Amino acid sequence: MVGIHGGDTHRYPGALDFSASLNPLGMPASVIQALRDNVDHFSRYPDPACRQLTEAIARAEEVDASQVVCCAGATDAIARICQVLRPHRALLLSPCYSGYEQALEQLSCEVVYHDLSQGDGFLVDERLLEALDEKIDLVFLANPNNPTGRCVDRSLINELLSRAKDTDSWVVLDECFIELANPCKRSNELIGQAERLIIVKALTKSHSLAGLRLGYALASDTDLIQQLIRVGQPWAVSGPAQLAGVTSLTDTTDYLERARALIASERARLSASFETLGLRVVPSDTNYLLFSGPTGLFEPLAGRGVLVRRCDNFRGLGPQWYRVAVRMPEENDALLTALGEVLE
């Protein structure tokens, strides 16, 4: 299905898109200027080895360049990981990002689900450790989780990695939203410590580069990194995406700090307003909110120029569940106005 992950503004031109959870500040000014200044260079083939981008990521993440692979978004990274590891049995949270399951389906991999409880706000707890047995080859875990927005405690991540070592399993830690979360702590320091850990990240979210498709993976195992590079398409990361990535990662402004402060303030305001409207809101640590309400909210909101993310394709959720991004204050006001009209 086209637009299954949200962001289908081509079908609804001019609408405020709350279905795609991007940095509300938009693309950094430094990136916009760099793209304008270098537009004449984009007729050339990009660097197939992404040398400058790889070095910039390595410096930002404090890892060695040999532990980095650049990809055309996190979805590309996830697909490559599944191609290389080719698991027979994988463990997923429920609910979680549907892209994991889609990548695993291409391999006819058996998927085992660990159901999170609505009663405690979909928290990831020690029960996950019990679900990881010797038959599991691969675990996907998002920190913060998508679509719930909840951070995973670092001590639990450490316990999961220890358990994975005992069971000879791989852990893929998806931290695409970590830079926009508070108080989540990024896990890059675990690279070099945990041999069977892969971290997936994307500037798509943190720097609002969705149209440029830019993500990457980190791993201690440099042989695995080389395999991930080899299964990718030639020139997978475009010239504009590489330039935007290097510029984003070397930006010296307080772009991310301002974004996190704005998100925290507006997230609290939206959450309180949703509850006033009679909606059930799941506590979030990042730039989106999961909530439940009446079924059929999407179309009347779209008719008012507001797109929300329908969550009925997330296992463990149903047609009464929706997710919205935290955007700029005036845009959030428009969302609240539209919701108020639909729910009155």
Coordinates of N, CA and C in Angstrom, one line a residue, residues 36-267:
R36 N 21.8 24.5 -2.2 CA 21.8 25.6 -3.2 C 23.1 25.9 -3.8
D37 N 24.1 25.9 -3.0 CA 25.5 26.3 -3.4 C 26.1 25.2 -4.3
N38 N 25.6 24.0 -4.2 CA 26.3 22.9 -4.9 C 25.4 22.2 -6.0
V39 N 24.3 22.9 -6.3 CA 23.4 22.2 -7.3 C 24.0 21.9 -8.6
D40 N 25.0 22.6 -9.0 CA 25.7 22.3 -10.3 C 26.5 21.0 -10.2
H41 N 26.8 20.5 -9.0 CA 27.5 19.3 -8.9 C 26.7 18.0 -8.9
F42 N 25.4 18.2 -8.9 CA 24.5 17.0 -8.8 C 24.3 16.3 -10.1
S43 N 24.9 16.8 -11.2 CA 24.8 16.0 -12.4 C 25.9 14.9 -12.4
R44 N 26.8 14.9 -11.5 CA 27.8 13.9 -11.3 C 27.3 12.7 -10.6
Y45 N 28.0 11.6 -10.8 CA 27.7 10.4 -9.9 C 28.2 10.7 -8.5
P46 N 27.4 10.3 -7.5 CA 27.9 10.5 -6.1 C 29.1 9.5 -5.8
D47 N 29.8 9.8 -4.7 CA 30.8 8.9 -4.2 C 30.2 7.6 -3.8
P48 N 30.5 6.5 -4.5 CA 29.9 5.2 -4.2 C 30.3 4.7 -2.8
A49 N 31.4 5.2 -2.3 CA 31.9 4.7 -1.0 C 31.5 5.7 0.1
C50 N 30.8 6.8 -0.2 CA 30.3 7.7 0.8 C 31.5 8.1 1.8
R51 N 32.6 8.4 1.3 CA 33.8 8.6 2.1 C 33.6 9.7 3.1
Q52 N 33.3 10.9 2.6 CA 33.1 12.1 3.6 C 32.0 11.9 4.5
L53 N 30.9 11.3 4.1 CA 29.7 11.1 4.9 C 30.1 10.0 6.0
T54 N 30.8 9.0 5.6 CA 31.1 7.9 6.6 C 32.0 8.5 7.7
E55 N 33.0 9.3 7.3 CA 33.9 9.9 8.3 C 33.1 10.9 9.2
A56 N 32.1 11.6 8.6 CA 31.3 12.5 9.4 C 30.5 11.8 10.4
I57 N 29.9 10.7 10.0 CA 29.1 9.8 10.9 C 30.0 9.2 12.0
A58 N 31.1 8.7 11.6 CA 32.1 8.1 12.6 C 32.4 9.1 13.7
R59 N 32.7 10.4 13.3 CA 33.1 11.4 14.3 C 31.9 11.7 15.2
A60 N 30.7 11.9 14.6 CA 29.5 12.2 15.4 C 29.1 11.1 16.3
E61 N 29.3 9.8 15.9 CA 28.9 8.7 16.8 C 30.1 8.2 17.6
E62 N 31.3 8.8 17.4 CA 32.5 8.3 18.2 C 32.8 6.9 18.0
V63 N 32.7 6.4 16.7 CA 33.1 5.1 16.4 C 34.1 5.1 15.2
D64 N 34.7 4.0 14.9 CA 35.6 4.0 13.7 C 34.8 3.9 12.4
A65 N 35.4 4.5 11.4 CA 34.7 4.6 10.1 C 34.5 3.2 9.6
S66 N 35.3 2.2 9.9 CA 35.0 0.8 9.5 C 33.8 0.2 10.1
Q67 N 33.2 0.9 11.1 CA 32.0 0.4 11.8 C 30.7 1.1 11.3
V68 N 30.8 1.7 10.1 CA 29.7 2.5 9.6 C 29.3 2.1 8.2
V69 N 28.1 1.9 7.9 CA 27.6 1.8 6.5 C 26.5 2.8 6.3
C70 N 26.6 3.5 5.1 CA 25.6 4.5 4.8 C 24.5 3.9 3.9
C71 N 23.3 4.3 4.1 CA 22.2 3.7 3.4 C 21.2 4.8 2.9
A72 N 20.3 4.4 2.0 CA 19.2 5.3 1.6 C 18.1 5.2 2.5
G73 N 18.3 5.7 3.7 CA 17.2 5.7 4.7 C 17.3 4.5 5.6
A74 N 16.7 4.5 6.8 CA 16.7 3.4 7.7 C 16.1 2.1 7.1
T75 N 15.1 2.3 6.2 CA 14.4 1.2 5.6 C 15.4 0.4 4.8
D76 N 16.3 1.1 4.0 CA 17.3 0.4 3.3 C 18.3 -0.4 4.2
A77 N 18.6 0.3 5.3 CA 19.5 -0.4 6.3 C 18.9 -1.7 6.8
I78 N 17.6 -1.6 7.2 CA 16.9 -2.8 7.7 C 16.8 -3.9 6.7
A79 N 16.6 -3.5 5.4 CA 16.5 -4.6 4.4 C 17.9 -5.2 4.2
R80 N 18.9 -4.4 4.2 CA 20.3 -5.0 4.0 C 20.6 -5.9 5.2
I81 N 20.3 -5.5 6.4 CA 20.6 -6.4 7.6 C 19.9 -7.7 7.5
C82 N 18.6 -7.7 7.0 CA 17.9 -9.0 6.9 C 18.5 -9.8 5.8
Q83 N 18.9 -9.2 4.7 CA 19.5 -9.9 3.6 C 20.8 -10.6 4.0
V84 N 21.6 -9.9 4.8 CA 22.9 -10.5 5.2 C 22.8 -11.5 6.3
L85 N 22.0 -11.3 7.3 CA 21.8 -12.2 8.4 C 20.9 -13.4 8.1
R86 N 19.9 -13.1 7.3 CA 19.0 -14.2 6.8 C 18.5 -15.0 8.0
P87 N 17.8 -14.4 9.0 CA 17.4 -15.1 10.2 C 16.2 -16.1 9.8
H88 N 16.2 -17.1 10.6 CA 15.1 -18.1 10.5 C 13.9 -17.8 11.4
R89 N 14.2 -17.2 12.6 CA 13.2 -16.9 13.6 C 13.6 -15.5 14.2
A90 N 12.7 -14.6 14.1 CA 13.0 -13.2 14.6 C 11.9 -12.8 15.7
L91 N 12.4 -12.0 16.6 CA 11.5 -11.5 17.7 C 11.2 -10.0 17.5
L92 N 9.9 -9.7 17.5 CA 9.5 -8.3 17.4 C 8.6 -7.9 18.5
L93 N 8.6 -6.7 18.9 CA 7.6 -6.1 19.8 C 6.3 -6.0 19.0
S94 N 5.2 -6.0 19.8 CA 3.9 -5.7 19.3 C 3.2 -4.7 20.2
P95 N 3.0 -3.4 19.7 CA 3.2 -2.9 18.4 C 4.6 -2.4 18.2
C96 N 5.0 -2.4 16.9 CA 6.3 -1.8 16.5 C 6.2 -1.4 15.1
Y97 N 7.3 -0.8 14.6 CA 7.4 -0.4 13.2 C 7.2 -1.5 12.2
S98 N 6.2 -1.4 11.3 CA 5.9 -2.5 10.4 C 7.0 -2.8 9.4
G99 N 7.9 -1.9 9.2 CA 9.0 -2.2 8.2 C 9.9 -3.4 8.6
Y100 N 10.0 -3.7 9.9 CA 10.8 -4.9 10.3 C 10.1 -6.1 9.7
E101 N 8.9 -6.3 9.9 CA 8.1 -7.5 9.5 C 8.2 -7.6 8.0
Q102 N 8.0 -6.4 7.3 CA 8.0 -6.5 5.8 C 9.3 -6.9 5.3
A103 N 10.4 -6.5 5.9 CA 11.8 -7.0 5.5 C 11.9 -8.5 5.7
L104 N 11.5 -8.9 6.9 CA 11.6 -10.3 7.2 C 10.7 -11.2 6.4
E105 N 9.6 -10.7 5.9 CA 8.7 -11.5 5.1 C 9.4 -11.9 3.8
Q106 N 10.3 -11.1 3.3 CA 11.0 -11.4 2.0 C 11.8 -12.6 2.1
L107 N 12.2 -13.0 3.4 CA 13.0 -14.1 3.6 C 12.3 -15.4 4.1
S108 N 10.9 -15.3 4.2 CA 10.1 -16.3 4.7 C 10.5 -16.7 6.2
C109 N 10.9 -15.6 6.9 CA 11.4 -15.8 8.3 C 10.2 -15.9 9.2
E110 N 10.2 -16.8 10.2 CA 9.2 -16.9 11.2 C 9.3 -15.8 12.2
V111 N 8.2 -15.1 12.5 CA 8.2 -14.0 13.4 C 7.5 -14.3 14.6
V112 N 8.2 -14.1 15.8 CA 7.6 -14.3 17.1 C 7.4 -12.9 17.7
Y113 N 6.2 -12.7 18.3 CA 5.8 -11.4 18.8 C 5.8 -11.4 20.3
H114 N 6.4 -10.3 20.9 CA 6.3 -10.0 22.3 C 5.3 -8.8 22.5
D115 N 4.1 -9.2 23.0 CA 3.1 -8.2 23.1 C 3.3 -7.2 24.3
L116 N 3.3 -5.9 24.0 CA 3.3 -4.9 25.0 C 1.9 -4.7 25.6
S117 N 1.9 -4.3 26.8 CA 0.6 -4.1 27.5 C 0.0 -2.7 27.4
Q118 N -1.2 -2.5 26.9 CA -1.8 -1.2 26.9 C -2.0 -0.7 28.3
G119 N -2.2 -1.6 29.2 CA -2.5 -1.2 30.6 C -1.4 -0.4 31.2
D120 N -0.1 -0.7 30.9 CA 1.0 0.1 31.5 C 1.6 1.0 30.4
G121 N 0.9 1.4 29.4 CA 1.3 2.4 28.4 C 2.4 1.8 27.5
F122 N 2.3 0.5 27.2 CA 3.2 -0.1 26.2 C 4.7 0.0 26.6
L123 N 5.0 -0.1 27.9 CA 6.4 -0.1 28.4 C 7.1 -1.4 28.0
V124 N 8.3 -1.3 27.6 CA 9.2 -2.4 27.4 C 9.9 -2.8 28.7
D125 N 9.6 -4.0 29.2 CA 10.2 -4.3 30.5 C 10.9 -5.7 30.4
E126 N 11.2 -6.3 31.6 CA 12.1 -7.5 31.7 C 11.4 -8.7 31.0
R127 N 10.1 -8.6 30.8 CA 9.4 -9.7 30.1 C 10.0 -10.0 28.7
L128 N 10.6 -9.0 28.1 CA 11.2 -9.2 26.8 C 12.4 -10.2 26.9
L129 N 13.1 -10.2 28.0 CA 14.3 -11.1 28.1 C 13.8 -12.5 28.1
E130 N 12.6 -12.8 28.7 CA 12.1 -14.1 28.7 C 11.7 -14.6 27.3
A131 N 11.3 -13.7 26.5 CA 10.9 -14.0 25.1 C 12.1 -14.4 24.2
L132 N 13.3 -14.0 24.6 CA 14.5 -14.3 23.8 C 15.1 -15.6 24.2
D133 N 14.7 -16.7 23.4 CA 15.3 -18.0 23.7 C 16.3 -18.4 22.6
E134 N 16.8 -19.6 22.7 CA 17.8 -20.1 21.8 C 17.4 -20.3 20.4
K135 N 16.1 -20.3 20.2 CA 15.6 -20.4 18.8 C 15.5 -19.1 18.0
I136 N 15.7 -18.0 18.7 CA 15.6 -16.7 18.1 C 17.0 -16.3 17.5
D137 N 17.0 -15.9 16.2 CA 18.2 -15.5 15.5 C 18.4 -14.0 15.6
L138 N 17.3 -13.2 15.7 CA 17.4 -11.8 15.5 C 16.3 -11.1 16.3
V139 N 16.6 -10.0 17.0 CA 15.7 -9.2 17.7 C 15.7 -7.8 17.1
F140 N 14.5 -7.2 16.8 CA 14.4 -5.8 16.5 C 13.9 -5.1 17.7
L141 N 14.5 -4.0 18.1 CA 14.1 -3.2 19.2 C 14.3 -1.7 18.9
A142 N 13.2 -0.9 18.9 CA 13.4 0.5 18.7 C 13.4 1.2 20.0
N143 N 14.3 2.2 20.1 CA 14.5 3.1 21.2 C 14.6 4.5 20.8
P144 N 13.5 5.3 21.0 CA 12.2 5.0 21.5 C 11.4 4.1 20.6
N145 N 10.5 3.4 21.1 CA 9.6 2.5 20.3 C 8.7 3.3 19.4
N146 N 8.4 2.8 18.2 CA 7.5 3.4 17.3 C 6.4 2.4 17.1
P147 N 5.1 2.7 17.3 CA 4.6 4.1 17.4 C 4.3 4.6 18.8
T148 N 4.8 3.9 19.9 CA 4.4 4.3 21.2 C 5.2 5.5 21.8
G149 N 6.4 5.7 21.3 CA 7.2 6.9 21.8 C 7.9 6.6 23.1
R150 N 7.9 5.4 23.6 CA 8.5 5.2 24.9 C 10.0 4.8 24.8
C151 N 10.8 5.4 25.6 CA 12.2 5.0 25.7 C 12.4 3.6 26.4
V152 N 13.5 3.0 26.0 CA 13.8 1.7 26.7 C 15.0 2.0 27.6
D153 N 14.8 1.5 28.8 CA 15.8 1.7 29.9 C 17.2 1.1 29.5
R154 N 18.3 1.9 29.6 CA 19.6 1.4 29.2 C 19.9 0.1 29.9
S155 N 19.6 -0.1 31.2 CA 19.9 -1.3 31.9 C 19.2 -2.5 31.2
L156 N 18.0 -2.3 30.7 CA 17.3 -3.4 30.0 C 18.0 -3.7 28.7
I157 N 18.5 -2.7 28.0 CA 19.2 -2.9 26.7 C 20.5 -3.7 27.0
N158 N 21.2 -3.4 28.1 CA 22.4 -4.1 28.4 C 22.0 -5.6 28.8
E159 N 21.0 -5.8 29.5 CA 20.5 -7.1 29.8 C 20.2 -7.9 28.6
L160 N 19.5 -7.2 27.6 CA 19.1 -7.9 26.4 C 20.3 -8.3 25.6
L161 N 21.3 -7.4 25.5 CA 22.6 -7.8 24.8 C 23.3 -8.9 25.5
S162 N 23.3 -9.0 26.8 CA 23.9 -10.1 27.5 C 23.1 -11.4 27.2
R163 N 21.8 -11.3 27.2 CA 21.0 -12.5 26.9 C 21.2 -12.9 25.4
A164 N 21.3 -12.0 24.5 CA 21.6 -12.3 23.1 C 22.9 -13.0 22.9
K165 N 23.9 -12.6 23.7 CA 25.2 -13.2 23.6 C 25.1 -14.7 24.0
D166 N 24.3 -15.0 25.0 CA 24.1 -16.3 25.5 C 23.3 -17.2 24.5
T167 N 22.4 -16.6 23.8 CA 21.5 -17.3 22.8 C 22.1 -17.2 21.4
D168 N 23.2 -16.5 21.2 CA 23.8 -16.4 19.9 C 22.8 -15.7 18.9
S169 N 22.2 -14.6 19.4 CA 21.2 -13.9 18.6 C 21.8 -12.5 18.3
W170 N 21.3 -11.9 17.2 CA 21.7 -10.5 16.9 C 20.6 -9.6 17.4
V171 N 21.0 -8.4 17.9 CA 20.1 -7.4 18.3 C 20.2 -6.2 17.4
V172 N 19.1 -5.8 16.7 CA 19.1 -4.6 15.9 C 18.4 -3.5 16.7
L173 N 19.1 -2.5 17.1 CA 18.6 -1.4 17.9 C 18.3 -0.2 17.0
D174 N 17.0 0.1 16.8 CA 16.6 1.2 15.9 C 16.5 2.5 16.7
E175 N 17.4 3.4 16.5 CA 17.4 4.6 17.2 C 17.2 5.8 16.3
C176 N 16.3 5.7 15.4 CA 16.0 6.7 14.4 C 15.5 8.0 15.0
F177 N 14.8 7.8 16.2 CA 14.2 9.0 16.8 C 14.9 9.5 18.1
I178 N 16.1 8.8 18.3 CA 16.8 9.1 19.6 C 17.2 10.5 19.7
E179 N 17.6 11.2 18.6 CA 18.1 12.6 18.7 C 17.0 13.6 19.1
L180 N 15.8 13.2 18.9 CA 14.7 14.1 19.2 C 14.0 13.7 20.5
A181 N 14.5 12.7 21.2 CA 13.9 12.2 22.4 C 14.6 12.8 23.7
N182 N 13.9 12.8 24.7 CA 14.4 13.2 26.0 C 13.5 12.5 27.1
P183 N 14.1 11.7 28.0 CA 15.6 11.7 28.3 C 16.3 10.5 27.7
C184 N 15.9 9.9 26.6 CA 16.6 8.8 26.0 C 18.1 9.1 25.8
K185 N 18.9 8.1 26.0 CA 20.3 8.2 25.8 C 20.7 7.3 24.7
R186 N 21.4 7.9 23.7 CA 21.8 7.1 22.5 C 22.8 6.0 22.9
S187 N 22.9 5.0 22.1 CA 23.6 3.8 22.5 C 24.9 3.6 21.7
N188 N 25.4 4.6 21.0 CA 26.6 4.5 20.2 C 27.8 4.0 21.0
E189 N 27.8 4.3 22.3 CA 29.0 3.8 23.2 C 29.0 2.3 23.3
L190 N 27.9 1.6 22.9 CA 27.9 0.2 23.0 C 28.6 -0.5 21.8
I191 N 28.8 0.3 20.7 CA 29.6 -0.2 19.6 C 31.0 -0.4 20.0
G192 N 31.5 -1.6 19.8 CA 32.9 -1.9 20.3 C 32.8 -2.8 21.6
Q193 N 31.6 -2.7 22.3 CA 31.5 -3.5 23.5 C 30.6 -4.8 23.2
A194 N 29.5 -4.6 22.4 CA 28.6 -5.7 22.2 C 28.8 -6.2 20.7
E195 N 29.3 -7.4 20.6 CA 29.7 -8.0 19.3 C 28.5 -8.2 18.4
R196 N 27.3 -8.5 18.9 CA 26.2 -8.9 18.1 C 25.1 -7.8 18.1
L197 N 25.6 -6.6 18.1 CA 24.7 -5.4 18.1 C 24.8 -4.7 16.8
I198 N 23.7 -4.3 16.2 CA 23.7 -3.3 15.1 C 22.7 -2.2 15.5
I199 N 23.2 -1.0 15.3 CA 22.4 0.2 15.5 C 22.0 0.8 14.2
V200 N 20.7 1.1 14.1 CA 20.2 1.8 12.8 C 19.7 3.2 13.2
K201 N 20.2 4.2 12.4 CA 19.7 5.6 12.6 C 19.4 6.2 11.3
A202 N 18.8 7.4 11.3 CA 18.4 8.1 10.1 C 18.3 9.6 10.3
L203 N 19.0 10.3 9.5 CA 18.9 11.8 9.5 C 17.6 12.2 8.9
T204 N 16.9 11.3 8.3 CA 15.5 11.5 7.8 C 14.7 12.2 8.9
K205 N 14.7 11.6 10.1 CA 13.9 12.1 11.2 C 14.5 13.3 11.9
S206 N 15.8 13.1 12.4 CA 16.4 14.1 13.2 C 16.7 15.4 12.5
H207 N 16.9 15.4 11.2 CA 17.2 16.6 10.5 C 16.2 16.9 9.4
S208 N 15.1 16.2 9.4 CA 14.0 16.5 8.4 C 14.5 16.3 7.0
L209 N 15.2 15.2 6.7 CA 15.7 15.0 5.3 C 14.9 13.8 4.7
A210 N 13.6 13.8 4.9 CA 12.8 12.6 4.4 C 12.9 12.5 2.9
G211 N 12.9 13.6 2.2 CA 12.9 13.5 0.7 C 14.2 13.1 0.2
L212 N 15.3 13.2 1.0 CA 16.6 12.8 0.5 C 17.0 11.4 0.8
R213 N 16.3 10.7 1.7 CA 16.5 9.3 2.1 C 18.0 9.1 2.5
L214 N 18.2 9.2 3.8 CA 19.6 9.1 4.3 C 19.5 8.4 5.7
G215 N 20.1 7.2 5.8 CA 20.3 6.5 7.1 C 21.6 5.8 7.1
Y216 N 21.8 5.2 8.2 CA 23.1 4.4 8.4 C 23.0 3.4 9.5
A217 N 23.9 2.5 9.4 CA 24.0 1.4 10.5 C 25.4 1.4 11.1
L218 N 25.5 1.0 12.4 CA 26.7 0.9 13.1 C 26.8 -0.5 13.6
A219 N 28.0 -1.0 13.6 CA 28.2 -2.4 14.2 C 29.7 -2.6 14.6
S220 N 29.9 -3.3 15.6 CA 31.3 -3.6 16.0 C 32.0 -4.5 15.0
D221 N 31.2 -5.4 14.4 CA 31.7 -6.4 13.5 C 32.0 -5.8 12.1
T222 N 33.3 -5.5 11.8 CA 33.6 -4.8 10.5 C 33.4 -5.7 9.3
D223 N 33.5 -7.0 9.5 CA 33.2 -7.9 8.4 C 31.7 -7.9 8.0
L224 N 30.9 -7.8 9.0 CA 29.4 -7.6 8.8 C 29.2 -6.3 8.0
I225 N 29.8 -5.2 8.5 CA 29.7 -3.9 7.8 C 30.0 -4.0 6.3
Q226 N 31.1 -4.7 6.0 CA 31.5 -4.9 4.6 C 30.4 -5.7 3.8
Q227 N 29.8 -6.7 4.5 CA 28.7 -7.4 3.8 C 27.5 -6.5 3.6
L228 N 27.2 -5.7 4.5 CA 26.1 -4.7 4.4 C 26.3 -3.7 3.2
I229 N 27.6 -3.4 3.1 CA 27.9 -2.5 2.0 C 27.7 -3.2 0.6
R230 N 28.2 -4.5 0.6 CA 28.1 -5.2 -0.7 C 26.7 -5.5 -1.2
V231 N 25.8 -5.7 -0.3 CA 24.4 -6.1 -0.7 C 23.6 -4.8 -1.1
G232 N 24.2 -3.6 -0.9 CA 23.5 -2.4 -1.3 C 23.6 -2.2 -2.8
Q233 N 22.7 -1.3 -3.3 CA 22.7 -1.0 -4.7 C 23.9 0.0 -4.9
P234 N 24.5 0.0 -6.1 CA 25.5 1.0 -6.4 C 24.9 2.4 -6.3
W235 N 25.7 3.4 -5.8 CA 25.3 4.7 -5.6 C 24.0 4.9 -4.9
A236 N 23.8 4.0 -3.8 CA 22.5 4.0 -3.1 C 22.2 5.4 -2.4
V237 N 23.3 6.0 -2.0 CA 23.1 7.3 -1.3 C 23.4 8.4 -2.3
S238 N 22.5 9.2 -2.7 CA 22.7 10.3 -3.7 C 23.7 11.3 -3.3
G239 N 24.1 12.1 -4.3 CA 25.0 13.2 -4.0 C 24.4 14.3 -3.1
P240 N 23.1 14.7 -3.4 CA 22.5 15.6 -2.4 C 22.3 15.1 -1.0
A241 N 22.0 13.8 -0.9 CA 21.9 13.2 0.4 C 23.2 13.2 1.2
Q242 N 24.3 12.8 0.5 CA 25.6 12.8 1.1 C 26.0 14.2 1.6
L243 N 25.8 15.2 0.7 CA 26.1 16.6 1.1 C 25.3 17.0 2.3
A244 N 24.0 16.7 2.3 CA 23.1 17.1 3.4 C 23.5 16.4 4.7
G245 N 23.9 15.1 4.6 CA 24.4 14.4 5.8 C 25.6 15.0 6.4
V246 N 26.6 15.3 5.6 CA 27.9 15.8 6.1 C 27.6 17.2 6.7
T247 N 26.8 18.0 6.0 CA 26.5 19.4 6.5 C 25.7 19.3 7.8
S248 N 24.7 18.4 7.9 CA 23.9 18.2 9.1 C 24.8 17.8 10.3
L249 N 25.7 16.9 10.1 CA 26.5 16.3 11.2 C 27.6 17.3 11.6
T250 N 27.9 18.3 10.8 CA 29.0 19.2 11.1 C 28.4 20.6 11.5
D251 N 27.0 20.7 11.5 CA 26.4 21.9 11.9 C 26.7 22.3 13.3
T252 N 27.2 23.6 13.5 CA 27.6 24.0 14.8 C 26.6 24.8 15.5
T253 N 25.4 24.9 15.0 CA 24.3 25.6 15.7 C 23.7 24.7 16.7
D254 N 22.7 25.3 17.5 CA 22.0 24.6 18.5 C 20.7 23.9 17.9
Y255 N 20.7 23.6 16.7 CA 19.5 23.0 16.0 C 18.8 21.9 16.7
L256 N 19.5 20.9 17.1 CA 18.9 19.8 17.8 C 18.5 20.1 19.2
E257 N 19.2 21.0 19.9 CA 18.8 21.4 21.2 C 17.5 22.2 21.2
R258 N 17.4 23.1 20.2 CA 16.1 23.8 20.1 C 15.0 22.9 19.7
A259 N 15.2 22.0 18.9 CA 14.2 21.0 18.5 C 13.7 20.2 19.7
R260 N 14.6 19.7 20.5 CA 14.2 18.9 21.6 C 13.4 19.7 22.6
A261 N 13.8 21.0 22.9 CA 13.1 21.9 23.8 C 11.7 22.1 23.3
L262 N 11.6 22.4 22.0 CA 10.2 22.7 21.4 C 9.4 21.5 21.5
I263 N 9.9 20.3 21.1 CA 9.1 19.1 21.1 C 8.6 18.8 22.5
A264 N 9.5 18.9 23.5 CA 9.0 18.6 24.9 C 7.9 19.5 25.3
S265 N 8.0 20.8 25.0 CA 6.9 21.8 25.4 C 5.6 21.5 24.7
E266 N 5.7 21.3 23.3 CA 4.5 21.1 22.5 C 3.9 19.8 22.8
R267 N 4.7 18.8 23.0 CA 4.2 17.4 23.3 C 3.3 17.5 24.5

